Amino acid sequence: MSVSVATWNINSVRLRLPIVLDFLRQYQPDVLMLQEIKCTNDQFPANAFTEAGYPYQAVHGQKGYHGVAIVSKFPLTDISSKVFCEIPDSRHVSALLDFGQGAVKFHNFYIPAGGDEPDPAINPKFKHKLGFLDELKHWFATPDFERGHLIAGDFNIAPHENDVWSHKQLLKVVSHTPVETEALTALLEGGHGWVDLVRKHIPYDQKLYSWWSYRARDWNAADKGRRLDHIWATADIAAHTTGAEILRPARGWSDKPSDHVPVITRFA
DNA sequence: ATGACCTGTCGCACAGGA
């Protein structure tokens, strides 16, 4: 049996429903985690996903902004979401997925972007981002996270110098400042430890991006990307991966693409 | 200059994204 898991910041699931359905038809992931669905639970296009073969859904939306969802070919149980920093944005949803050979807890995160100014003293959005990471660090250190978890989503941090187009030019740009990259690396390596499933298969000496700004005249030619979207797992789960892929061509799908592309991992 | 955009909202400008 082989299983694949994908994550994609879709930047409005209603606007981009046609390309999401194209992606599901073409790549057939068993689980897809979406961020920035930008709709309430009632507005989520549940029937379209059911008809596409994804009847099991965990949706945690809100009006206008943010919002996360998991759609799956396999039944989801124990669906819940957690509030971070006492700010009730829809930035997390989790569900237990039983493949018949053991259950895996899936977590879908939309970590705060952090605004423009990388200084928590003057920018409450950046303070929120650092606080969110700090709460994650404590949560992930609890005994439950020793094994059996997979986390994915838009982490809004490109941790390694080859996760951005220019390490030097982005050192003061939110998403690649040392305080952020060090916090994310501490999260990866701290607690019980996580495995970055994409970097397990695509080495750190290769430039790798999952997001390109809408502002560039030609995103492909300029290629000023960042790897903001991630899939991590506990060691017991990570041991079963067979490959990982970032779907760069999706940045050019349709005349209204998301600024993020899908990230996919495959398991034996 | 990264570089001048994209989304949803009780819209006709704004917040939030990154």
Coordinates of C-alpha atoms (C1' of nucleotides) in Angstrom, one line a residue:
Chain A
M1 CA 0.0 0.0 0.0
S2 CA 1.3 3.5 -0.8
V3 CA -0.1 6.7 0.5
S4 CA 0.6 10.3 -0.5
V5 CA 0.0 13.5 1.5
A6 CA -0.2 17.0 0.1
T7 CA -0.3 20.6 1.5
W8 CA -1.3 23.7 -0.4
N9 CA -1.9 27.3 0.6
I10 CA -4.8 27.9 -1.9
N11 CA -5.5 31.6 -1.2
S12 CA -9.3 31.3 -1.4
V13 CA -10.6 27.8 -1.9
R14 CA -13.8 29.0 -3.6
L15 CA -12.0 31.1 -6.2
R16 CA -9.5 28.3 -7.0
L17 CA -11.8 25.3 -6.7
P18 CA -11.3 24.4 -10.4
I19 CA -7.5 24.1 -10.1
V20 CA -7.8 22.3 -6.8
L21 CA -10.0 19.7 -8.4
D22 CA -7.6 19.4 -11.4
F23 CA -4.8 18.8 -8.9
L24 CA -6.7 16.1 -7.1
R25 CA -7.7 14.3 -10.4
Q26 CA -4.1 14.4 -11.7
Y27 CA -2.1 13.6 -8.5
Q28 CA -4.6 11.7 -6.4
P29 CA -3.1 12.5 -3.0
D30 CA -4.8 10.5 -0.2
V31 CA -4.9 13.6 2.0
L32 CA -4.8 17.3 1.1
M33 CA -4.3 20.0 3.7
L34 CA -5.4 23.5 2.6
Q35 CA -4.6 26.8 4.1
E36 CA -6.1 30.3 3.6
I37 CA -9.4 28.8 2.5
K38 CA -10.8 32.3 3.3
C39 CA -14.3 31.2 4.0
T40 CA -16.6 30.0 6.8
N41 CA -17.3 26.3 7.3
D42 CA -20.7 26.8 5.7
Q43 CA -19.1 28.3 2.6
F44 CA -16.6 25.5 2.1
P45 CA -17.3 23.6 -1.1
A46 CA -17.8 20.3 0.7
N47 CA -19.9 18.6 -2.1
A48 CA -17.3 19.3 -4.8
F49 CA -14.6 17.6 -2.7
T50 CA -17.0 14.7 -1.9
E51 CA -17.7 14.2 -5.6
A52 CA -14.0 14.3 -6.3
G53 CA -13.4 11.3 -4.0
Y54 CA -12.7 13.2 -0.8
P55 CA -15.8 12.7 1.4
Y56 CA -13.9 12.9 4.7
Q57 CA -13.3 16.6 5.7
A58 CA -12.1 18.6 8.7
V59 CA -12.8 22.2 8.1
H60 CA -11.9 25.1 10.4
G61 CA -12.8 28.3 8.6
Q62 CA -13.6 31.9 9.4
K63 CA -15.0 34.8 7.5
G64 CA -12.7 36.4 5.0
Y65 CA -9.3 35.5 6.3
H66 CA -7.1 32.5 7.1
G67 CA -8.9 29.2 7.6
V68 CA -7.6 25.6 7.2
A69 CA -9.1 22.3 6.0
I70 CA -8.1 18.6 5.6
V71 CA -9.8 16.6 2.9
S72 CA -9.2 12.9 2.8
K73 CA -10.0 9.6 1.0
F74 CA -9.9 7.9 4.4
P75 CA -12.1 8.5 7.4
L76 CA -11.1 11.2 9.8
T77 CA -11.8 11.0 13.5
D78 CA -11.0 13.0 16.6
I79 CA -11.2 16.3 14.7
S80 CA -10.1 19.3 16.8
S81 CA -8.5 22.7 16.5
K82 CA -6.3 24.6 18.9
V83 CA -6.2 28.3 19.7
F84 CA -2.7 29.9 19.9
C85 CA -1.8 33.1 21.8
E86 CA -5.4 33.5 22.8
I87 CA -6.2 34.9 19.3
P88 CA -9.1 32.9 17.9
D89 CA -7.9 32.9 14.2
S90 CA -8.5 29.6 12.3
R91 CA -4.9 28.5 12.0
H92 CA -5.0 24.8 13.0
V93 CA -7.0 21.7 12.5
S94 CA -6.1 18.2 13.3
A95 CA -7.6 14.7 12.7
L96 CA -6.8 11.1 13.3
L97 CA -6.5 9.1 10.1
D98 CA -6.6 5.3 10.3
F99 CA -5.1 3.6 7.2
G100 CA -5.8 0.2 8.5
Q101 CA -2.2 -0.4 9.4
G102 CA -2.0 2.1 12.3
A103 CA -3.3 5.6 12.9
V104 CA -1.5 8.9 12.2
K105 CA -2.5 12.2 13.7
F106 CA -2.5 14.9 11.0
H107 CA -2.1 18.6 11.9
N108 CA -2.6 21.4 9.4
F109 CA -1.1 24.8 10.4
Y110 CA -1.3 28.3 9.1
I111 CA 1.4 30.0 11.1
P112 CA 1.0 33.9 11.2
A113 CA 2.8 35.7 8.4
G114 CA 4.2 38.3 10.8
G115 CA 3.7 41.6 9.0
D116 CA 6.4 43.8 7.6
E117 CA 8.6 44.9 10.5
P118 CA 10.6 42.1 12.2
D119 CA 10.5 43.6 15.6
P120 CA 8.0 42.3 18.2
A121 CA 8.3 45.5 20.3
I122 CA 6.7 47.6 17.6
N123 CA 4.8 45.0 15.4
P124 CA 2.1 43.0 17.1
K125 CA 1.9 40.6 14.1
F126 CA 5.5 39.7 14.4
K127 CA 5.0 39.2 18.2
H128 CA 2.1 36.9 17.4
K129 CA 4.3 34.9 15.0
L130 CA 7.0 34.4 17.6
G131 CA 4.5 33.6 20.3
F132 CA 2.8 31.0 18.1
L133 CA 6.2 29.3 17.5
D134 CA 6.9 29.4 21.3
E135 CA 3.6 27.7 22.1
L136 CA 4.2 25.1 19.4
K137 CA 7.6 24.3 21.0
H138 CA 6.1 23.6 24.3
W139 CA 3.2 21.6 22.9
F140 CA 5.5 19.5 20.7
A141 CA 7.6 18.6 23.8
T142 CA 4.7 16.8 25.4
P143 CA 4.8 13.0 25.5
D144 CA 2.0 12.7 22.9
F145 CA 4.4 13.9 20.2
E146 CA 6.9 11.1 20.6
R147 CA 5.5 9.2 17.7
G148 CA 2.6 9.0 15.2
H149 CA 2.2 12.6 14.1
L150 CA 2.5 14.4 10.8
I151 CA 2.4 18.2 10.6
A152 CA 2.1 20.3 7.5
G153 CA 1.1 23.7 6.2
D154 CA 2.1 27.2 5.5
F155 CA 4.7 27.8 8.2
N156 CA 5.6 31.2 6.7
I157 CA 9.3 30.7 7.4
A158 CA 12.0 29.7 4.9
P159 CA 14.5 28.2 7.3
H160 CA 17.6 27.4 5.2
E161 CA 19.7 29.7 3.0
N162 CA 18.7 27.5 0.0
D163 CA 15.1 27.9 0.9
V164 CA 15.2 31.5 -0.4
W165 CA 16.5 33.0 -3.6
S166 CA 19.0 35.2 -1.8
H167 CA 20.0 34.5 1.8
K168 CA 21.9 37.8 2.1
Q169 CA 19.1 40.0 0.7
L170 CA 16.4 38.4 2.8
L171 CA 18.1 38.4 6.2
K172 CA 16.0 41.4 7.3
V173 CA 12.8 40.4 5.5
V174 CA 10.1 38.7 7.6
S175 CA 10.1 34.9 6.8
H176 CA 13.9 34.6 6.8
T177 CA 15.2 36.7 9.7
P178 CA 17.5 34.9 12.1
V179 CA 15.0 35.0 15.0
E180 CA 12.5 33.2 12.8
T181 CA 14.8 30.7 11.1
E182 CA 16.4 29.8 14.5
A183 CA 13.0 29.4 16.1
L184 CA 11.8 27.0 13.3
T185 CA 15.1 25.0 13.4
A186 CA 14.7 24.8 17.2
L187 CA 11.2 23.5 16.7
L188 CA 12.4 20.9 14.1
E189 CA 15.2 19.6 16.3
G190 CA 13.8 20.2 19.8
G191 CA 11.3 18.2 21.8
H192 CA 11.1 14.7 20.4
G193 CA 12.5 15.9 17.0
W194 CA 10.8 16.1 13.6
V195 CA 12.0 15.1 10.1
D196 CA 11.6 17.6 7.3
L197 CA 10.2 15.2 4.8
V198 CA 11.0 17.4 1.7
R199 CA 14.6 18.0 2.7
K200 CA 15.0 14.2 3.5
H201 CA 14.6 13.6 -0.2
I202 CA 15.8 16.9 -1.8
P203 CA 19.2 17.8 -0.2
Y204 CA 19.9 21.2 1.3
D205 CA 22.4 22.1 -1.4
Q206 CA 19.5 22.5 -3.9
K207 CA 17.5 25.8 -4.1
L208 CA 13.9 24.9 -3.3
Y209 CA 10.8 27.2 -3.2
S210 CA 7.1 26.8 -2.7
W211 CA 6.0 30.5 -2.9
W212 CA 6.6 33.2 -5.5
S213 CA 5.2 36.8 -5.0
Y214 CA 2.3 38.0 -7.1
R215 CA 4.3 41.3 -7.6
A216 CA 7.0 40.0 -9.9
R217 CA 6.2 40.7 -13.5
D218 CA 7.4 37.2 -14.5
W219 CA 7.6 34.9 -11.4
N220 CA 9.3 32.1 -13.4
A221 CA 12.0 34.3 -15.0
A222 CA 12.7 36.3 -11.8
D223 CA 12.5 33.1 -9.7
K224 CA 12.7 35.0 -6.4
G225 CA 10.9 32.3 -4.4
R226 CA 10.9 31.1 -0.8
R227 CA 10.1 27.7 0.7
L228 CA 7.4 28.6 3.2
D229 CA 5.3 25.4 3.0
H230 CA 6.4 22.3 4.9
I231 CA 5.6 18.7 5.8
W232 CA 7.3 17.2 8.9
A233 CA 6.7 13.9 10.7
T234 CA 7.9 12.1 13.8
A235 CA 10.7 9.7 13.1
D236 CA 8.5 6.5 13.1
I237 CA 6.3 8.0 10.3
A238 CA 9.2 9.6 8.4
A239 CA 10.9 6.2 8.1
H240 CA 8.3 5.2 5.6
T241 CA 8.6 8.0 3.0
T242 CA 9.6 7.1 -0.5
G243 CA 9.8 10.6 -2.0
A244 CA 8.8 14.3 -1.9
E245 CA 8.0 16.9 -4.5
I246 CA 7.2 20.6 -4.7
L247 CA 4.9 21.2 -7.7
R248 CA 6.5 24.3 -9.2
P249 CA 4.4 24.3 -12.4
A250 CA 1.3 24.9 -10.3
R251 CA 2.4 28.5 -9.9
G252 CA 1.5 28.9 -13.6
W253 CA -1.8 26.9 -13.5
S254 CA -4.6 29.0 -14.9
D255 CA -4.6 32.8 -15.2
K256 CA -5.5 33.0 -11.5
P257 CA -3.0 30.8 -9.7
S258 CA -2.3 30.7 -5.9
D259 CA 1.0 32.3 -5.0
H260 CA 1.9 29.0 -3.3
V261 CA 2.2 25.6 -4.9
P262 CA 1.4 22.1 -3.6
V263 CA 4.0 20.1 -1.6
I264 CA 3.7 16.3 -1.8
T265 CA 5.2 13.4 0.2
R266 CA 4.8 9.7 -0.6
F267 CA 4.9 6.8 1.8
A268 CA 5.2 3.0 1.3
Chain B
dA1 C1' 14.2 48.2 -4.9
dT2 C1' 11.8 41.5 -4.4
dG3 C1' 8.5 45.3 -6.6
dA4 C1' 4.2 47.7 -7.5
dC5 C1' -0.2 42.6 -6.8
dC6 C1' -4.2 39.5 -4.9
dT7 C1' -8.4 38.4 -1.9
dG8 C1' -12.8 39.2 0.6
dT9 C1' -15.6 42.6 2.6
dC10 C1' -22.7 44.9 4.3
dG11 C1' -16.7 47.3 -1.0
dC12 C1' -16.5 52.2 -4.3
dA13 C1' -11.0 51.7 0.1
dC14 C1' -9.3 48.9 3.2
dA15 C1' -6.9 45.1 5.9
dG16 C1' -4.0 41.3 5.5
dG17 C1' -1.0 38.7 2.9
dA18 C1' 4.7 37.7 2.6

